[in-house]
Coordinates of C-alpha atoms and ligand atoms in Angstrom, one line a residue:
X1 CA 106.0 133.2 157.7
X2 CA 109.0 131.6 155.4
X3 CA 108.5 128.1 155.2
X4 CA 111.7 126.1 155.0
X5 CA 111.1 122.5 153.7
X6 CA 112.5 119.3 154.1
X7 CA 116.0 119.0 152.0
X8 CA 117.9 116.1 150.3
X9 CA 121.5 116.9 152.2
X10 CA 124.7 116.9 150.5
X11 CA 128.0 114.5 151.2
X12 CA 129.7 115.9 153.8
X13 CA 133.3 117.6 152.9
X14 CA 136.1 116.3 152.7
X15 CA 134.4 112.2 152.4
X16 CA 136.1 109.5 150.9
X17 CA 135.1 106.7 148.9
X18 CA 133.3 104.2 151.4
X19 CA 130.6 107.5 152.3
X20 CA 130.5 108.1 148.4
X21 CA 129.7 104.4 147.7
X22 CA 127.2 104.4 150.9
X23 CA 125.3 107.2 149.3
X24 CA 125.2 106.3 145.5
X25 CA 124.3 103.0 146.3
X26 CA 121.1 104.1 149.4
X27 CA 120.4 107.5 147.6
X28 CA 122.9 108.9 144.8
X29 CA 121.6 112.6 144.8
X30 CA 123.0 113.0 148.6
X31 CA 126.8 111.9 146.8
X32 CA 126.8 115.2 145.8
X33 CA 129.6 116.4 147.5
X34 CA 129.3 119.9 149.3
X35 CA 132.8 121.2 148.0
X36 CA 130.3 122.4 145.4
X37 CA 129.0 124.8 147.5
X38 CA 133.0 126.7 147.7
X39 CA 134.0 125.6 144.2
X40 CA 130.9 124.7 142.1
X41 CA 133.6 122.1 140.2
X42 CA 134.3 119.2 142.2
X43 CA 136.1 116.4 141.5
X44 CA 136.2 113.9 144.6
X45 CA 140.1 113.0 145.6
X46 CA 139.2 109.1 145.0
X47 CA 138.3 109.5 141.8
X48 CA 140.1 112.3 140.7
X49 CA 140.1 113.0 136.4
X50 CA 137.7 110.3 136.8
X51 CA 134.6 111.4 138.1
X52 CA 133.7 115.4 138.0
X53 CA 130.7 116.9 139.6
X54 CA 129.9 120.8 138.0
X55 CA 127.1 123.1 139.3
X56 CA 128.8 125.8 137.7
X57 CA 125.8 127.7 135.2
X58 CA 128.3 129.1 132.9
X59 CA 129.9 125.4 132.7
X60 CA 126.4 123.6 132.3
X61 CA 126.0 126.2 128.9
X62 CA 129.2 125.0 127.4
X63 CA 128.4 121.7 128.2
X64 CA 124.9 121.2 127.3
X65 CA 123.7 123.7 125.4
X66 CA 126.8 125.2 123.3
X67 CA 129.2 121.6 123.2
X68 CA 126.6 119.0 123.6
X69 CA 128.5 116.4 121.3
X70 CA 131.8 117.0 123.2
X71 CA 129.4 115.8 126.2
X72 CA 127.1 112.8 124.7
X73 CA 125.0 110.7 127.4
X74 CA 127.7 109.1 129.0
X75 CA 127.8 105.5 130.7
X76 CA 125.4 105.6 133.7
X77 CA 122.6 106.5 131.3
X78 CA 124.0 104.0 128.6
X79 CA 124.4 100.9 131.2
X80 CA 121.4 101.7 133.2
X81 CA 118.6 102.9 130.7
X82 CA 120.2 101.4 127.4
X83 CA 118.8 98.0 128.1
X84 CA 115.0 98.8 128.2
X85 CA 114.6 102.0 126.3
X86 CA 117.6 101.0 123.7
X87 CA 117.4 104.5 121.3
X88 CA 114.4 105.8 122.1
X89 CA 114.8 109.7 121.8
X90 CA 116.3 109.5 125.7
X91 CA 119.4 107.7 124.9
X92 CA 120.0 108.4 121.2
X93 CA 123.0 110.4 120.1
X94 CA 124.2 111.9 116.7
X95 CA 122.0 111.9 113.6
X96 CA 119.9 108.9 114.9
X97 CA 118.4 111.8 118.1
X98 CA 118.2 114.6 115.1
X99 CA 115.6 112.9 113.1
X100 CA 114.0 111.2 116.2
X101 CA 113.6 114.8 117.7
X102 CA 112.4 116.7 114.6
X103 CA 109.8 113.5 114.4
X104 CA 108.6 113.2 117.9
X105 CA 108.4 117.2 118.8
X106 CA 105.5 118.1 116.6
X107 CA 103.7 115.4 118.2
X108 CA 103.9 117.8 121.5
X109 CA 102.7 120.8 119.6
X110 CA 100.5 123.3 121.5
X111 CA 98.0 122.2 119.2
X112 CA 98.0 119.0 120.4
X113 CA 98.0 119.9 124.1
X114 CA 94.5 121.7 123.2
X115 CA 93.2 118.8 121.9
X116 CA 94.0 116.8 124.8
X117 CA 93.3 118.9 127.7
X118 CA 89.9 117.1 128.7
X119 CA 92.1 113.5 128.6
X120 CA 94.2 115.3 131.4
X121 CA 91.9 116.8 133.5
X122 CA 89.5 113.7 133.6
X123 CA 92.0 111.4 135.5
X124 CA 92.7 114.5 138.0
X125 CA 88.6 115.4 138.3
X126 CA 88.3 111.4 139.0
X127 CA 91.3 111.7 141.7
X128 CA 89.0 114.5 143.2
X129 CA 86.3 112.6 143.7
X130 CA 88.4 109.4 144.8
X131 CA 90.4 111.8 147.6
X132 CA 86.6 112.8 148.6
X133 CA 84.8 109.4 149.2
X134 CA 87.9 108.7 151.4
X135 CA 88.0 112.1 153.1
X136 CA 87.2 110.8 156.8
X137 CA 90.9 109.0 156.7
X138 CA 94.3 109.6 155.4
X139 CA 95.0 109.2 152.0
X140 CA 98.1 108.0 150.6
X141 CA 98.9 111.2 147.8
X142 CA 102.1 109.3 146.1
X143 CA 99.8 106.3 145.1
X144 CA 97.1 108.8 143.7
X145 CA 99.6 111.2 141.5
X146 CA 100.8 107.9 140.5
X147 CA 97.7 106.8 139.3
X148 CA 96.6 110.3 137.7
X149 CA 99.7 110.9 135.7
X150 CA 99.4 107.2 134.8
X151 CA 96.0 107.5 133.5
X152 CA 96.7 110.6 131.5
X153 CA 99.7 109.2 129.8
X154 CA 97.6 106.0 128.9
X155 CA 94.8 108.1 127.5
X156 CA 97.4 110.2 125.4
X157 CA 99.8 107.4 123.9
X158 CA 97.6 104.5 123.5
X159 CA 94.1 106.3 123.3
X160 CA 93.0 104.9 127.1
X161 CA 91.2 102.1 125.0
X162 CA 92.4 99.3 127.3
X163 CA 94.1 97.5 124.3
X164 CA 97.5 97.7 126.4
X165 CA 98.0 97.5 130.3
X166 CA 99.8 100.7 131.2
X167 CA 100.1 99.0 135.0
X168 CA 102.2 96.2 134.2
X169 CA 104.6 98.2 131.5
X170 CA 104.8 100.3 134.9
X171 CA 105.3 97.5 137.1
X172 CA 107.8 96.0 134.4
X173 CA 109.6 99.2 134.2
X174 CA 110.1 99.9 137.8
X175 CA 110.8 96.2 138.3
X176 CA 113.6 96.8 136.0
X177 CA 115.1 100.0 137.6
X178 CA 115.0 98.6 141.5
X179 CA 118.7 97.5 141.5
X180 CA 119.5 101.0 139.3
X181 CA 122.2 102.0 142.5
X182 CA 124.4 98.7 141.8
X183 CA 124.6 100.2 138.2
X184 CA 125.3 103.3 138.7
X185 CA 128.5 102.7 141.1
X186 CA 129.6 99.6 138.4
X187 CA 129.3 101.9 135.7
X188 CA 131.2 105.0 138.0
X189 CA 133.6 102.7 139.3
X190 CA 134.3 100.8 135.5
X191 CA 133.0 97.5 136.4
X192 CA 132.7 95.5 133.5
X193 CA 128.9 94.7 131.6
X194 CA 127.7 91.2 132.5
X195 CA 128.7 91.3 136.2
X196 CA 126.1 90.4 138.6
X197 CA 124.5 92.1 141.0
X198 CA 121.2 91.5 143.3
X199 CA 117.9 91.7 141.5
X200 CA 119.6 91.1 138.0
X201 CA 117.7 87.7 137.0
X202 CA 114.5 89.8 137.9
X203 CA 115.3 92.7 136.0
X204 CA 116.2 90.5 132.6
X205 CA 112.8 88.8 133.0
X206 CA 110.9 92.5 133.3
X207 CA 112.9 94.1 130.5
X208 CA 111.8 91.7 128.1
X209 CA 108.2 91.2 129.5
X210 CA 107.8 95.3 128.7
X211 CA 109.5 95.0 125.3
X212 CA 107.6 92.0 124.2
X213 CA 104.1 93.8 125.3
X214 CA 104.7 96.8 123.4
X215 CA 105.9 95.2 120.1
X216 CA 102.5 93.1 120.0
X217 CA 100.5 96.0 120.4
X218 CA 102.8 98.4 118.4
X219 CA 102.2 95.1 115.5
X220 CA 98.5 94.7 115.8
X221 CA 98.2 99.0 115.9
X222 CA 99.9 99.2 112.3
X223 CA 98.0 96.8 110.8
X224 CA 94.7 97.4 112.2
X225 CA 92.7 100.0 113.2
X226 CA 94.1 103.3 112.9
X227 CA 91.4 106.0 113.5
X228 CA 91.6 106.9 116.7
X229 CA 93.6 110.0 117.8
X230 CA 96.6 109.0 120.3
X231 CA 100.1 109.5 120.6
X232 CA 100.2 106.4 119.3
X233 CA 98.9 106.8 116.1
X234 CA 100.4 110.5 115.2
X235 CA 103.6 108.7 115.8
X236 CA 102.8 105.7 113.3
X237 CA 102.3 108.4 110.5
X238 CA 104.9 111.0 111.1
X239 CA 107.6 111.1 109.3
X240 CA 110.7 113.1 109.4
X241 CA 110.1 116.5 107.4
X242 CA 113.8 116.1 106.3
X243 CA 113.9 112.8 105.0
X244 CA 110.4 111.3 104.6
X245 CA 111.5 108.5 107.3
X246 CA 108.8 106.8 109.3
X247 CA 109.7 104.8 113.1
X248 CA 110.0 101.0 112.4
X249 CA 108.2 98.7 114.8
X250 CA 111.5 98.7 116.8
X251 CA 111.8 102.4 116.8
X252 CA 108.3 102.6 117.9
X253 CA 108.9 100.0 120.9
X254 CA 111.6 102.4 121.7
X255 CA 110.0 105.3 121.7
X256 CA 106.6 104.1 123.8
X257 CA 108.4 102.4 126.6
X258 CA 110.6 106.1 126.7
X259 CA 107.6 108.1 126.4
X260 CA 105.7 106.0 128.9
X261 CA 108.1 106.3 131.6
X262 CA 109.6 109.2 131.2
X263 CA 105.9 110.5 131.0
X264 CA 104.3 110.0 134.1
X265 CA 106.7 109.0 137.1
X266 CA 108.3 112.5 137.1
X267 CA 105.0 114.5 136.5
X268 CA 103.5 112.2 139.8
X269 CA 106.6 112.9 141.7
X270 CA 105.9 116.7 141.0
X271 CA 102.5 116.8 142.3
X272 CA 103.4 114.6 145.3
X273 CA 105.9 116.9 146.4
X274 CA 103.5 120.0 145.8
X275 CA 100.6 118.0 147.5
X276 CA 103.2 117.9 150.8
X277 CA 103.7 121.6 150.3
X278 CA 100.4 122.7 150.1
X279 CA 99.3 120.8 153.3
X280 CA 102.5 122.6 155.3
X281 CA 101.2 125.8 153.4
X282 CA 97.3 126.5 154.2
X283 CA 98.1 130.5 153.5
X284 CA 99.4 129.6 150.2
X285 CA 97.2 126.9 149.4
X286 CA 93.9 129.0 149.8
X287 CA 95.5 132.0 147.4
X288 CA 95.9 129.1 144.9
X289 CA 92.5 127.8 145.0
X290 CA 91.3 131.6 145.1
X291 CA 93.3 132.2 142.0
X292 CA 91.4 128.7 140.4
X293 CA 87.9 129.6 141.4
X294 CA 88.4 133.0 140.2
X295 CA 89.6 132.0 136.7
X296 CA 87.8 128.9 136.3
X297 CA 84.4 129.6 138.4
X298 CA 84.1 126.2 139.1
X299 CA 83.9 124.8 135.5
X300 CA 86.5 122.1 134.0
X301 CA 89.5 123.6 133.4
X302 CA 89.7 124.9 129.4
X303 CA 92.8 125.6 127.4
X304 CA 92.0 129.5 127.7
X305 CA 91.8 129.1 131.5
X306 CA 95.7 127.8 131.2
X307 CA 97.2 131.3 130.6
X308 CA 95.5 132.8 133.7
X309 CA 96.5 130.0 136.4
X310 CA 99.5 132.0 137.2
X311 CA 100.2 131.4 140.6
X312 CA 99.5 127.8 140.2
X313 CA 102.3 127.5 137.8
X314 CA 104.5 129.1 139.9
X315 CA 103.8 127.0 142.7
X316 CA 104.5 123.6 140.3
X317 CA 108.0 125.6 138.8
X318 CA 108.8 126.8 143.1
X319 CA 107.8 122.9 143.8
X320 CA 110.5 121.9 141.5
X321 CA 113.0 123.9 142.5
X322 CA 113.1 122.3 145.8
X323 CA 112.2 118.8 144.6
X324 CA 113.6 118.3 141.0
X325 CA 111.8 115.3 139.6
X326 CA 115.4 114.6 137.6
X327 CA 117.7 115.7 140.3
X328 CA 121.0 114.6 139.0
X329 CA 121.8 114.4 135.4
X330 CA 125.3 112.6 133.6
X331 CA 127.4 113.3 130.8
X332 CA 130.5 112.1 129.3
X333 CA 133.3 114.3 128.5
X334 CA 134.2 112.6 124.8
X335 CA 137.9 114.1 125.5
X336 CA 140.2 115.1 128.0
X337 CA 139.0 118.9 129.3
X338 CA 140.0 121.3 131.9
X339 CA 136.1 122.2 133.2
X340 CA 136.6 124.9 135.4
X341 CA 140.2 124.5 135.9
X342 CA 139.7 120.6 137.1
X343 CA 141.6 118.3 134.2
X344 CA 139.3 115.4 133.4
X345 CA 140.4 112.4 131.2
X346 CA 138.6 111.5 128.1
X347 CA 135.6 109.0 128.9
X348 CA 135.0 110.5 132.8
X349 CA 131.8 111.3 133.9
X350 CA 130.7 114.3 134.4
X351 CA 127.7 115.1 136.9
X352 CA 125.3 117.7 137.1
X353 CA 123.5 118.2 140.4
X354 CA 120.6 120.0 139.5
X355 CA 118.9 119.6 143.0
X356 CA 122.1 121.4 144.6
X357 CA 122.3 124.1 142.4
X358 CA 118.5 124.8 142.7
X359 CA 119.7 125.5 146.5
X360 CA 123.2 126.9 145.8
X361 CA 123.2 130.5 147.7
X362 CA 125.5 131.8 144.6
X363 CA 122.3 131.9 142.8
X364 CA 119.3 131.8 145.0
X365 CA 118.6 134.3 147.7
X366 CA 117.1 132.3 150.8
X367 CA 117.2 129.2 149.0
X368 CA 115.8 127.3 151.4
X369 CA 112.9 129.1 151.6
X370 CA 109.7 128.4 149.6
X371 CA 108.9 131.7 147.7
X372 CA 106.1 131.2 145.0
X373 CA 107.2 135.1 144.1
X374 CA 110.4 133.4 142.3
X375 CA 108.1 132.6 139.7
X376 CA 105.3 135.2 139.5
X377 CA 106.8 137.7 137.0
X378 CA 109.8 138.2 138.9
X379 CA 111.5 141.7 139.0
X380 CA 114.4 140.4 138.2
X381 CA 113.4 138.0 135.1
X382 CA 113.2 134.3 134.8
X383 CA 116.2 132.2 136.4
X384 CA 118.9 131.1 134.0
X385 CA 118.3 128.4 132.2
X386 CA 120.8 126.4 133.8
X387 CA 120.3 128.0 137.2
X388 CA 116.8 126.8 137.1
X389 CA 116.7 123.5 134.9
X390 CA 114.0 121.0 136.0
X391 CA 114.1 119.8 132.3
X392 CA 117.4 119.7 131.3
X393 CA 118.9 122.5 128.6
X394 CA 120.0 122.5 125.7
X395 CA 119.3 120.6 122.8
X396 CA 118.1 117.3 124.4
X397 CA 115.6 119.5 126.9
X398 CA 112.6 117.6 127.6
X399 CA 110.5 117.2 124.5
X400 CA 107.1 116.3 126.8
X401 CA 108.4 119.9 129.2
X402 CA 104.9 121.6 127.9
X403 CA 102.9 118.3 128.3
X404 CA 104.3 118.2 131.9
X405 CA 103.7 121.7 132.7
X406 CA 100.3 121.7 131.2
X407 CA 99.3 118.5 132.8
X408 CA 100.3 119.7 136.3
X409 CA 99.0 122.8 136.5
X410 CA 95.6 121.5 135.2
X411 CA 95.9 118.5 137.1
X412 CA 96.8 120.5 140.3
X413 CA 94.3 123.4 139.6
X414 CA 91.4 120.6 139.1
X415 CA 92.1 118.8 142.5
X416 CA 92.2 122.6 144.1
X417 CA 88.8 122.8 142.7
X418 CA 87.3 120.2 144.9
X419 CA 90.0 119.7 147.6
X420 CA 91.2 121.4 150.1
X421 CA 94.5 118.9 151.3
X422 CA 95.8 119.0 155.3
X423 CA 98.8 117.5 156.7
X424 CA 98.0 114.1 158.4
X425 CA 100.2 114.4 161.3
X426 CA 102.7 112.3 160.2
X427 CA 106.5 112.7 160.2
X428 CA 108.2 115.2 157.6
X429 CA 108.6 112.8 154.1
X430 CA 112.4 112.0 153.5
X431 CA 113.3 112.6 150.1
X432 CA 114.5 109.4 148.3
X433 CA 116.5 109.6 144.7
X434 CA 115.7 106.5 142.7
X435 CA 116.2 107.6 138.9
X436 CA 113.4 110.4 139.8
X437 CA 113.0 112.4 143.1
X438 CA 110.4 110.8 145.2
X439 CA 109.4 110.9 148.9
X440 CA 110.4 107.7 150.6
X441 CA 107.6 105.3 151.7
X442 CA 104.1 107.1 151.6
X443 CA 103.1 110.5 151.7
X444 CA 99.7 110.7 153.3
X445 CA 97.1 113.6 153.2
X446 CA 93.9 114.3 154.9
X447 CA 91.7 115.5 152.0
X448 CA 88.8 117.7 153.2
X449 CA 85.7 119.2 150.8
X450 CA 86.1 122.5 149.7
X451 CA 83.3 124.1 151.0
X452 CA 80.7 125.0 148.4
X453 CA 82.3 123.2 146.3
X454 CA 80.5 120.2 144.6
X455 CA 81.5 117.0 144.1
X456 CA 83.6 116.8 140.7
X457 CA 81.1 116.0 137.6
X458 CA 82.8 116.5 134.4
X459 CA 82.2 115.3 131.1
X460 CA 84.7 113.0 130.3
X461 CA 85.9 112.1 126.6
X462 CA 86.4 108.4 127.7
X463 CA 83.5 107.8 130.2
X464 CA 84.7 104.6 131.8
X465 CA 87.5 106.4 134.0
X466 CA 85.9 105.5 138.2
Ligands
HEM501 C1 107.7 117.0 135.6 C2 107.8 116.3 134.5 C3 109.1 116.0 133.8 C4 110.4 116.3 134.1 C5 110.9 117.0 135.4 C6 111.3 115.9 133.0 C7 112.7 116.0 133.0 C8 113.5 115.7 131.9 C9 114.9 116.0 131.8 C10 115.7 116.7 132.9 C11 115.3 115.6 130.6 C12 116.7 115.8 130.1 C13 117.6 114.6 130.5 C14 119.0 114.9 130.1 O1 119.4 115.9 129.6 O2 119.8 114.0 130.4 C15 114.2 115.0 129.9 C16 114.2 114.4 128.7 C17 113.1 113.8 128.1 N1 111.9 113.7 128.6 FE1 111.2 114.6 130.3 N2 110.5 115.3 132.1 C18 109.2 115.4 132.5 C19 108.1 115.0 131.7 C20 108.1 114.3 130.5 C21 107.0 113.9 129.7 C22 105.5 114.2 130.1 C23 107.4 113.3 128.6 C24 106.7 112.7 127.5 C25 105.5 112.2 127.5 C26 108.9 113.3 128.7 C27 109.7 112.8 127.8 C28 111.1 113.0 127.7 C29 111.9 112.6 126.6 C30 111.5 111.7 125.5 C31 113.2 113.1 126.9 C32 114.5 112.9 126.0 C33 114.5 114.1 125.1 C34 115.7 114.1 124.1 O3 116.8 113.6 124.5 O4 115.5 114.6 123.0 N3 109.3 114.0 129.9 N4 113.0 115.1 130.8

């Protein structure tokens, strides 16, 4: 039976600026104004030349994959993320992101997600095993995705040694970003820098306490001890192939605290939202851990298993059609442009509702519906890249998109081993858009044993994981 599940909702037509306002400033993705849906270039009467909203594929290719310096990060990224993550690859532009990129990629080789394979499925085999000993209650899933994707990202950066506490950069970081509404509508509406606005003392005082972390242990990592194999360290000694430049301490503050966030919070908002669909799902749920006992027959997951988990990599890339992890994305247009026949002055903003155009009916058939055959070697190919763009396009796509993928389907194929996840009973989750895609409050599971299926012993690389 189709399964239809819960959806974001657009702005109403025709709203003016007090709705618009309501919704950026309570959840920004539902400003997305359903003129889209007729148009697919919008720009809202109130802020007309100003403000342009385009879900228009062909559009999204000029802008970010064949124009992307007419359409640099534009001022919602700079005023909201700028602060904390300064020029980490995220936010740098010109000649500063090319040698950052040609740096930091080789650090997400292939290779290297071989070689650290077993420091993501440990966190996941442990989750297992937590979700078990707790299997006569609910369980909340948001808080254990969190803590997974945490744990993986700590093992991979800073070598899970302990020497740095991922939980308070996390706390400091999403300390930072709880008043990020206020700055997006001062930076839509042209507010100027410096103005106040609630939680701003708080988020000064977190900023710096996150900064000020990393650069002791970025300082005590270059002159110490060196050996062990992290993220960490590969970034100490690369240097770009072009120029022979190396990151300075700064660069490397930069490009932790970037890496860090941007490295888990998504990845945990992914599973979450897959964990929700699985326990609406049971049908699809047992052909998924069918597919995962066939392939894996019980055992750890290996890096050759990873080619044969097909369906559970469809489910992650259905999962993030419906719930984008990144659901809206921003440019600047650097000059005025007609974009799609809507004239746009030079400095606007220009918005990209990926969420909305994973559900626009011009390119999805039944998009409402969950259909895991989207992504099983589809008949008609793969989506368009900017049809289907959970990672961006273009040339600032996500650099950690194969980390990401790899982790979630070996995260999500190791709890499948163990699990089996039902619905609690409680209401349907309401998505919430702050920065990432999220369910609001907490998502809770029942998770049940597997039958036949032991409790999770793996051999973990770093032993002390509970
Ligand atoms: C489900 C997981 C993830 C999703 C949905 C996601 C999504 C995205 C998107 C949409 C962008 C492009 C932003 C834009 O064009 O404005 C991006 C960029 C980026 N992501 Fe991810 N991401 C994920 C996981 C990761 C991971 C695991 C890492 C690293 C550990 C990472 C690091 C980055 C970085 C550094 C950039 C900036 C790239 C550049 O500008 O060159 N992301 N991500």
């Amino acid at each position: 039976m189709d399964f239809e599940p819960v959806k974001l909702g657009d702005m109403p037509r025709g709203s003016g600026r007090a709705t618009f306002i309501r919704r950026l400033l309570t959840n920004p993705a539902t400003a997305a104004p359903a003129e889209l849906y007729d148009t697919k270039v919008f720009s809202p009467k109130f802020a007309a030349g100003k403000l342009v909203y385009v879900a228009d594929a062909a559009l999204i290719e000029t802008i970010f994959v064949d124009r992307p310096d007419d359409f640099p990060k534009g001022s919602i990224d700079q005023r909201i993320l700028r602060p904390i993550f300064n020029d980490g690859l995220l936010l740098a532009e010109g000649g500063d992101w090319r040698w950052k990129r040609r740096l930091t990629a080789p650090v997400f080789s292939p290779a290297a997600m071989k070689r650290f394979l077993p420091d993501i499925v440990a966190p996941f085999a442990a989750t297992a095993d937590a979700f078990l000993g707790a299997s006569d209650r609910p369980a909340d899933a948001s808080d254990a995705m969190k803590s997974a994707t945490l744990q993986v990202i700590d093992r991979l950066l800073f070598g899970g040694e302990r020497e740095i506490d991922p939980d308070a950069i996390m706390t400091h970081v999403e300390d930072y970003l709880a008043p990020t509404p206020w700055m997006v509508a001062y930076a839509l509406f042209g507010v100027p820098q410096g103005m106040p606005f609630p939680g701003h003392k708080r988020q000064s005082r977190a900023r710096f306490a996150a900064r000020d972390m990393l650069d002791r242990f970025v300082k005590k990592r270059r002159a110490g001890d060196r050996s062990s194999d992290d993220l960490t360290n590969r970034l100490l000694a690369a240097s770009d192939p072009e120029t022979g430049r190396g990151l300075s301490d700064d660069d490397m503050v930069d490009m932790l605290l970037t890496l860090q966030s941007a490295g888990h919070e998504t990845s945990a908002n992914a599973l979450t939202w897959a964990l929700y669909l699985l326990t609406r799902m049971p049908a699809v749920q047992e052909r998924l851990a069918a597919e995962v006992d066939a392939v894996t027959a019980g055992e750890p997951i290996t890096h050759d298993h990873m080619p044969r988990l097909v369906a559970v990599r469809a489910f992650i890339e259905e999962t993030m059609r419906l719930y984008p992890p990144a659901p809206s994305l921003s440019r600047m247009a650097r000059k005025a442009e007609a974009l799609g026949g809507v004239a746009v002055e030079a400095g606007a903003a220009v918005l990209v509702p990926v969420h909305l155009i994973h559900r626009h009916p011009a390119y999805w058939e039944r998009p409402d519906v969950f259909d895991l055959d989207r992504f099983m070697a589809p008949a008609a190919g793969r989506p368009a890249r900017t049809v289907y763009m959970p990672f961006g396009a273009g040339p600032k796509i996500c650099v950690g998109a194969q980390l990401a993928m790899t982790e979630m389907t070996a995260g999500l194929a190791t709890l499948l081993q163990h699990v089996r996840f039902a619905s609690s009973g409680e209401a349907e989750p309401r998505p919430l858009h702050r920065v990432t895609l999220r369910p609001a409050g907490r998502l809770m599971v029942i998770a049940e044993p597997r039958r036949g299926a032991p409790r999770p012993g793996f051999a973990d690389p770093l032993p002390r994981v509970a």
